[in-house]
Amino acid sequence: MTLSTTLSVTVRAAAKVNLHLGVGRPRPDGFHPLATVYQTLSLHDDVTASTGPAWSVSLVCEDDIDRDAFPAGEDNIVVRAGRLLAAHHDVGLAAGLTVRKSIPIAGGLAGGSADAAATLVALDRLWDLQTSDADLLALAARLGSDVPFALVGGTALGGGRGELVTPAPDEGTRWWVVVPARTGLSTPAVYRHFDELCPDAPEEVTVPDDLVAALGDPDNRVLAAVLRNDLQPVAIDLRPELGELIEAGERAGALRGIVSGSGPTCLFLCSDRGSADRLRTTLLDAGHPRVLVALGPVSGTHVVEYS
Ligand code: C5P
């Protein structure tokens, strides 16, 4: 193998929202069967991988990100991603990883999964490994259920435990208002609570036809009518204020409000950019400290800088 002369590579990966999240009863391996529709958002993290003698990870973010929730060193999914890629190619290399974070941590937006996907691509380019797409997707699936989708991006169906991704055509520009919570929710804890609240969940789940049909319609009202997340009642049971926030957003002009994934971030689908901007202002005025406007779908994990 010849090492390239590249010293650092920066890769962007997007947050996701689930337009549909159907959850079944746990499989023998403990994971829940999912039938989901993912969409990437313009809200993103950037991961910079730099040549270095040892694994290290650092975080660059604004004060509204919960720094304490960012796992240190070897516990961080970006280091696990880097080690997995190096082991796959049997190269004894390490790297410095810097995560420029805008996606809330433990927010149900797959920020950690986005960082893992970005790390795989950044190190593949930094070390000129030329990993095949199939191998990248397989490595991504070992890192987490949402990581393959973070690589692919756009709008896509997710099956299995979420890792089996099939791109889906989406004719619209979807305008979202994103309201992160001050503190995250643990994904395993939300799934455990789902099992308590829904002991009769079906063994198999499917994405409804009307959701797939709505993707073919650029009118966001059509999509808004069919959004659904089986984890939403579970997240609201754990955090009742999320239900109040969704009602307030819908009263203030959103087409629909939903909890993203396992929560606690709430997203509001709006008819167009103007109405998203107005809803953002209303929610900021109501005292929510961080309210963002994002659009989807955007592209999957991609390089933004070589040096
Ligand atoms: O795959 P990932 O690491 O993102 O999953 C985190 C946790 O979320 C799992 O350990 C499991 O508790 C829960 N999970 C689940 N079923 C899924 C995906 C995640 O129970 N399909």
Tab-separated table of C-alpha atoms and ligand atoms in Angstrom:
chain	number	residue	atom	x	y	z
A	1	MET	CA	0.000	0.000	0.000
A	2	THR	CA	1.283	3.491	-0.814
A	3	LEU	CA	0.401	6.305	1.541
A	4	SER	CA	-0.986	9.419	-0.115
A	5	THR	CA	0.504	12.813	0.684
A	6	THR	CA	-2.831	14.094	1.994
A	7	LEU	CA	-2.458	15.347	5.574
A	8	SER	CA	-6.084	15.881	6.458
A	9	VAL	CA	-9.535	15.278	5.023
A	10	THR	CA	-12.779	16.873	6.176
A	11	VAL	CA	-16.043	15.036	5.554
A	12	ARG	CA	-19.594	16.249	6.125
A	13	ALA	CA	-22.440	14.035	7.325
A	14	ALA	CA	-26.031	15.094	7.892
A	15	ALA	CA	-28.564	14.685	10.685
A	16	LYS	CA	-31.616	12.561	9.888
A	17	VAL	CA	-35.298	12.583	10.626
A	18	ASN	CA	-37.560	9.542	10.354
A	19	LEU	CA	-40.599	10.387	8.212
A	20	HIS	CA	-41.965	7.017	9.292
A	21	LEU	CA	-40.673	4.828	12.096
A	22	GLY	CA	-42.535	1.558	12.501
A	23	VAL	CA	-41.200	-0.566	15.367
A	24	GLY	CA	-41.888	-4.261	15.996
A	25	ARG	CA	-41.295	-6.474	19.006
A	26	PRO	CA	-37.653	-7.287	19.838
A	27	ARG	CA	-35.873	-9.946	17.787
A	28	PRO	CA	-33.900	-12.751	19.441
A	29	ASP	CA	-30.770	-10.543	19.213
A	30	GLY	CA	-32.539	-7.804	21.225
A	31	PHE	CA	-32.815	-5.330	18.339
A	32	HIS	CA	-36.245	-4.198	17.186
A	33	PRO	CA	-37.335	-4.816	13.586
A	34	LEU	CA	-37.833	-1.436	11.939
A	35	ALA	CA	-39.687	-0.231	8.865
A	36	THR	CA	-38.541	3.333	8.495
A	37	VAL	CA	-38.186	6.165	6.022
A	38	TYR	CA	-35.112	8.260	6.653
A	39	GLN	CA	-34.390	11.761	5.397
A	40	THR	CA	-31.132	13.723	5.719
A	41	LEU	CA	-31.312	17.344	6.864
A	42	SER	CA	-29.104	20.333	6.071
A	43	LEU	CA	-28.093	20.298	9.759
A	44	HIS	CA	-24.693	18.540	9.757
A	45	ASP	CA	-21.411	17.702	11.512
A	46	ASP	CA	-17.958	17.838	9.897
A	47	VAL	CA	-15.254	15.344	10.841
A	48	THR	CA	-11.600	16.118	10.056
A	49	ALA	CA	-9.199	13.176	10.028
A	50	SER	CA	-5.481	14.037	10.228
A	51	THR	CA	-2.465	11.785	10.033
A	52	GLY	CA	-1.089	11.123	13.504
A	53	PRO	CA	0.791	8.570	15.607
A	54	ALA	CA	-2.101	7.697	17.947
A	55	TRP	CA	-5.893	7.817	18.057
A	56	SER	CA	-7.295	11.048	19.452
A	57	VAL	CA	-10.659	12.785	19.300
A	58	SER	CA	-11.559	16.405	19.932
A	59	LEU	CA	-14.811	18.322	19.807
A	60	VAL	CA	-15.421	21.796	18.387
A	61	CYS	CA	-18.905	23.188	19.022
A	62	GLU	CA	-21.011	26.096	20.203
A	63	ASP	CA	-22.190	26.323	23.802
A	64	ASP	CA	-25.622	24.940	22.941
A	65	ILE	CA	-24.143	21.455	22.418
A	66	ASP	CA	-23.953	19.320	25.589
A	67	ARG	CA	-20.133	18.816	25.653
A	68	ASP	CA	-20.307	16.494	28.656
A	69	ALA	CA	-22.405	14.035	26.651
A	70	PHE	CA	-19.648	13.652	24.009
A	71	PRO	CA	-17.826	10.374	24.811
A	72	ALA	CA	-14.066	10.744	25.337
A	73	GLY	CA	-11.300	8.854	23.516
A	74	GLU	CA	-11.816	5.176	22.814
A	75	ASP	CA	-15.483	5.317	23.893
A	76	ASN	CA	-16.290	7.654	21.014
A	77	ILE	CA	-17.915	6.072	17.963
A	78	VAL	CA	-15.490	7.935	15.654
A	79	VAL	CA	-12.507	6.093	17.170
A	80	ARG	CA	-14.406	2.803	16.918
A	81	ALA	CA	-15.086	3.607	13.251
A	82	GLY	CA	-11.428	4.400	12.620
A	83	ARG	CA	-10.173	1.254	14.317
A	84	LEU	CA	-12.729	-0.865	12.433
A	85	LEU	CA	-11.617	0.517	9.053
A	86	ALA	CA	-7.913	0.053	9.896
A	87	ALA	CA	-8.554	-3.542	11.025
A	88	HIS	CA	-10.607	-4.273	7.884
A	89	HIS	CA	-7.611	-3.314	5.726
A	90	ASP	CA	-5.105	-4.728	8.206
A	91	VAL	CA	-3.193	-1.423	8.387
A	92	GLY	CA	-1.538	-0.410	11.661
A	93	LEU	CA	-2.453	3.249	11.275
A	94	ALA	CA	-4.019	5.768	13.667
A	95	ALA	CA	-5.370	9.292	13.175
A	96	GLY	CA	-6.453	12.444	14.937
A	97	LEU	CA	-10.204	13.071	14.599
A	98	THR	CA	-11.860	16.442	15.118
A	99	VAL	CA	-15.650	16.596	15.208
A	100	ARG	CA	-17.207	20.008	14.417
A	101	LYS	CA	-20.602	19.378	15.896
A	102	SER	CA	-23.909	21.080	15.175
A	103	ILE	CA	-26.162	18.008	15.516
A	104	PRO	CA	-27.462	17.701	19.102
A	105	ILE	CA	-26.008	14.742	21.039
A	106	ALA	CA	-28.471	11.940	21.942
A	107	GLY	CA	-31.191	13.922	20.155
A	108	GLY	CA	-32.740	11.247	17.914
A	109	LEU	CA	-31.061	12.842	14.883
A	110	ALA	CA	-28.334	10.173	14.473
A	111	GLY	CA	-25.517	12.629	15.093
A	112	GLY	CA	-23.138	9.938	16.377
A	113	SER	CA	-24.004	7.780	13.372
A	114	ALA	CA	-23.286	10.728	11.053
A	115	ASP	CA	-19.888	11.198	12.728
A	116	ALA	CA	-19.090	7.490	12.332
A	117	ALA	CA	-20.023	7.548	8.641
A	118	ALA	CA	-17.959	10.705	8.090
A	119	THR	CA	-14.973	9.091	9.818
A	120	LEU	CA	-15.112	5.997	7.600
A	121	VAL	CA	-15.080	8.154	4.466
A	122	ALA	CA	-12.454	10.606	5.780
A	123	LEU	CA	-9.992	7.858	6.718
A	124	ASP	CA	-10.658	5.938	3.522
A	125	ARG	CA	-9.577	9.056	1.588
A	126	LEU	CA	-6.758	10.074	3.973
A	127	TRP	CA	-5.149	6.654	3.729
A	128	ASP	CA	-6.187	6.074	0.091
A	129	LEU	CA	-7.717	2.702	0.969
A	130	GLN	CA	-10.292	2.648	-1.850
A	131	THR	CA	-12.791	0.697	0.215
A	132	SER	CA	-15.678	-0.530	-1.938
A	133	ASP	CA	-19.154	0.908	-1.308
A	134	ALA	CA	-20.360	-2.561	-0.276
A	135	ASP	CA	-17.588	-2.879	2.319
A	136	LEU	CA	-18.197	0.668	3.628
A	137	LEU	CA	-21.897	-0.149	4.091
A	138	ALA	CA	-21.059	-3.417	5.868
A	139	LEU	CA	-18.600	-1.684	8.218
A	140	ALA	CA	-21.163	1.062	8.818
A	141	ALA	CA	-23.809	-1.515	9.814
A	142	ARG	CA	-21.431	-2.951	12.415
A	143	LEU	CA	-21.060	0.511	13.966
A	144	GLY	CA	-24.784	1.197	14.364
A	145	SER	CA	-28.207	0.730	12.826
A	146	ASP	CA	-28.364	4.284	11.372
A	147	VAL	CA	-24.780	4.501	10.068
A	148	PRO	CA	-25.389	2.967	6.588
A	149	PHE	CA	-28.130	5.530	5.931
A	150	ALA	CA	-25.788	8.355	6.964
A	151	LEU	CA	-23.430	7.219	4.170
A	152	VAL	CA	-26.199	7.071	1.560
A	153	GLY	CA	-28.273	10.141	2.551
A	154	GLY	CA	-31.236	11.606	0.687
A	155	THR	CA	-34.564	9.950	1.409
A	156	ALA	CA	-34.474	6.187	1.855
A	157	LEU	CA	-36.376	3.226	3.230
A	158	GLY	CA	-34.727	1.395	6.134
A	159	GLY	CA	-35.416	-2.260	6.990
A	160	GLY	CA	-33.899	-4.941	9.207
A	161	ARG	CA	-32.826	-3.126	12.388
A	162	GLY	CA	-32.533	0.036	10.254
A	163	GLU	CA	-29.287	-0.891	8.494
A	164	LEU	CA	-30.791	-2.159	5.207
A	165	VAL	CA	-31.146	1.000	3.131
A	166	THR	CA	-32.982	1.473	-0.169
A	167	PRO	CA	-33.011	4.984	-1.700
A	168	ALA	CA	-36.515	6.363	-2.326
A	169	PRO	CA	-37.344	9.126	-4.836
A	170	ASP	CA	-38.513	12.302	-3.085
A	171	GLU	CA	-40.043	15.025	-5.263
A	172	GLY	CA	-40.229	17.709	-2.589
A	173	THR	CA	-38.140	20.265	-0.746
A	174	ARG	CA	-39.093	19.599	2.837
A	175	TRP	CA	-38.797	22.580	5.186
A	176	TRP	CA	-38.294	21.646	8.821
A	177	VAL	CA	-38.079	23.577	12.065
A	178	VAL	CA	-35.846	21.691	14.493
A	179	VAL	CA	-36.186	22.157	18.265
A	180	PRO	CA	-33.472	20.355	20.230
A	181	ALA	CA	-33.938	19.631	23.938
A	182	ARG	CA	-31.453	20.722	26.605
A	183	THR	CA	-30.588	17.114	27.488
A	184	GLY	CA	-30.712	13.999	25.327
A	185	LEU	CA	-32.623	10.725	25.693
A	186	SER	CA	-30.883	7.338	25.745
A	187	THR	CA	-31.909	5.315	22.678
A	188	PRO	CA	-31.756	1.929	24.512
A	189	ALA	CA	-33.866	3.384	27.352
A	190	VAL	CA	-36.523	4.584	24.877
A	191	TYR	CA	-36.639	1.157	23.208
A	192	ARG	CA	-36.932	-0.543	26.647
A	193	HIS	CA	-39.839	1.748	27.498
A	194	PHE	CA	-41.415	0.920	24.110
A	195	ASP	CA	-41.370	-2.763	25.154
A	196	GLU	CA	-43.154	-1.880	28.409
A	197	LEU	CA	-45.786	0.291	26.715
A	198	CYS	CA	-46.288	-1.891	23.613
A	199	PRO	CA	-45.950	-5.563	24.639
A	200	ASP	CA	-48.141	-6.561	21.680
A	201	ALA	CA	-46.035	-4.884	18.983
A	202	PRO	CA	-46.124	-6.892	15.732
A	203	GLU	CA	-43.332	-9.265	14.775
A	204	GLU	CA	-43.064	-7.694	11.311
A	205	VAL	CA	-43.473	-4.064	10.268
A	206	THR	CA	-43.789	-2.433	6.847
A	207	VAL	CA	-43.655	1.100	5.472
A	208	PRO	CA	-47.204	2.161	4.494
A	209	ASP	CA	-47.900	2.719	0.793
A	210	ASP	CA	-49.387	6.178	1.457
A	211	LEU	CA	-46.055	7.377	2.860
A	212	VAL	CA	-44.169	6.186	-0.224
A	213	ALA	CA	-46.828	7.801	-2.434
A	214	ALA	CA	-46.558	11.084	-0.493
A	215	LEU	CA	-42.833	11.262	-1.327
A	216	GLY	CA	-43.846	11.607	-4.974
A	217	ASP	CA	-45.827	14.774	-4.178
A	218	PRO	CA	-43.906	18.036	-3.714
A	219	ASP	CA	-46.754	19.443	-1.592
A	220	ASN	CA	-45.574	19.204	2.016
A	221	ARG	CA	-49.192	19.058	3.240
A	222	VAL	CA	-49.497	15.622	1.645
A	223	LEU	CA	-46.371	14.346	3.403
A	224	ALA	CA	-47.346	15.990	6.700
A	225	ALA	CA	-50.599	14.017	6.791
A	226	VAL	CA	-48.804	10.648	6.812
A	227	LEU	CA	-45.798	11.257	9.125
A	228	ARG	CA	-45.660	8.665	11.922
A	229	ASN	CA	-43.217	7.595	14.627
A	230	ASP	CA	-44.028	4.614	16.887
A	231	LEU	CA	-41.441	5.889	19.392
A	232	GLN	CA	-43.194	9.271	19.716
A	233	PRO	CA	-45.732	8.224	22.410
A	234	VAL	CA	-42.861	6.537	24.248
A	235	ALA	CA	-40.666	9.655	24.205
A	236	ILE	CA	-43.659	11.792	25.260
A	237	ASP	CA	-44.395	9.402	28.132
A	238	LEU	CA	-40.808	9.926	29.330
A	239	ARG	CA	-40.867	13.689	28.606
A	240	PRO	CA	-44.449	15.031	28.657
A	241	GLU	CA	-43.229	18.515	27.684
A	242	LEU	CA	-42.504	17.162	24.179
A	243	GLY	CA	-46.235	16.663	23.632
A	244	GLU	CA	-46.890	20.246	24.692
A	245	LEU	CA	-44.184	21.503	22.330
A	246	ILE	CA	-45.660	19.596	19.382
A	247	GLU	CA	-49.130	21.023	20.086
A	248	ALA	CA	-47.721	24.543	20.396
A	249	GLY	CA	-45.808	24.232	17.089
A	250	GLU	CA	-48.868	22.936	15.252
A	251	ARG	CA	-51.012	25.760	16.688
A	252	ALA	CA	-48.344	28.226	15.514
A	253	GLY	CA	-48.485	27.157	11.875
A	254	ALA	CA	-46.603	23.882	11.408
A	255	LEU	CA	-48.258	21.340	9.129
A	256	ARG	CA	-47.239	18.602	11.603
A	257	GLY	CA	-44.864	18.181	14.527
A	258	ILE	CA	-43.064	14.924	15.263
A	259	VAL	CA	-40.461	13.540	17.618
A	260	SER	CA	-37.369	12.533	15.645
A	261	GLY	CA	-36.359	8.875	16.101
A	262	SER	CA	-36.048	8.081	19.805
A	263	GLY	CA	-36.178	11.810	20.620
A	264	PRO	CA	-36.130	14.205	22.300
A	265	THR	CA	-35.609	16.592	19.340
A	266	CYS	CA	-38.937	17.709	17.853
A	267	LEU	CA	-39.280	18.569	14.176
A	268	PHE	CA	-42.021	20.558	12.505
A	269	LEU	CA	-42.755	20.134	8.805
A	270	CYS	CA	-43.767	23.466	7.231
A	271	SER	CA	-45.299	24.321	3.864
A	272	ASP	CA	-42.377	26.484	2.701
A	273	ARG	CA	-39.351	28.412	3.884
A	274	GLY	CA	-41.343	31.515	4.869
A	275	SER	CA	-43.616	29.586	7.200
A	276	ALA	CA	-40.616	27.737	8.686
A	277	ASP	CA	-38.892	31.074	9.406
A	278	ARG	CA	-42.074	32.442	11.022
A	279	LEU	CA	-42.487	29.362	13.202
A	280	ARG	CA	-38.840	29.612	14.283
A	281	THR	CA	-39.404	33.219	15.388
A	282	THR	CA	-42.571	32.263	17.289
A	283	LEU	CA	-40.824	29.414	19.145
A	284	LEU	CA	-37.782	31.575	19.971
A	285	ASP	CA	-40.141	34.273	21.313
A	286	ALA	CA	-41.848	31.574	23.415
A	287	GLY	CA	-38.521	30.945	25.158
A	288	HIS	CA	-37.021	27.956	23.320
A	289	PRO	CA	-33.302	28.787	23.287
A	290	ARG	CA	-32.294	26.903	20.135
A	291	VAL	CA	-34.596	26.659	17.134
A	292	LEU	CA	-33.192	25.872	13.679
A	293	VAL	CA	-34.554	25.837	10.168
A	294	ALA	CA	-33.319	22.935	8.037
A	295	LEU	CA	-34.298	21.472	4.701
A	296	GLY	CA	-34.238	17.948	3.428
A	297	PRO	CA	-33.302	15.811	1.698
A	298	VAL	CA	-29.586	16.575	1.281
A	299	SER	CA	-26.754	14.372	0.021
A	300	GLY	CA	-25.090	11.678	2.109
A	301	THR	CA	-21.588	11.686	3.552
A	302	HIS	CA	-19.184	13.629	1.313
A	303	VAL	CA	-15.736	15.203	1.321
A	304	VAL	CA	-15.682	18.998	1.748
A	305	GLU	CA	-11.939	19.662	2.146
A	306	TYR	CA	-8.551	18.067	1.435
A	307	SER	CA	-5.290	19.589	2.667
B	1	C5P	O1	-27.657	0.262	16.408
B	1	C5P	P1	-27.438	1.303	17.429
B	1	C5P	O2	-26.092	1.208	18.093
B	1	C5P	O3	-27.720	2.686	16.961
B	1	C5P	O4	-28.501	1.019	18.570
B	1	C5P	C1	-28.423	1.598	19.832
B	1	C5P	C2	-29.389	0.870	20.746
B	1	C5P	O5	-30.729	1.163	20.352
B	1	C5P	C3	-29.297	-0.642	20.711
B	1	C5P	O6	-28.330	-1.107	21.611
B	1	C5P	C4	-30.688	-1.055	21.102
B	1	C5P	O7	-30.859	-0.951	22.489
B	1	C5P	C5	-31.552	0.018	20.466
B	1	C5P	N1	-32.039	-0.364	19.131
B	1	C5P	C6	-33.025	-1.335	19.035
B	1	C5P	N2	-33.492	-1.700	17.805
B	1	C5P	C7	-33.036	-1.101	16.689
B	1	C5P	C8	-32.046	-0.091	16.762
B	1	C5P	C9	-31.575	0.256	18.002
B	1	C5P	O8	-33.469	-1.899	20.051
B	1	C5P	N3	-33.528	-1.457	15.510
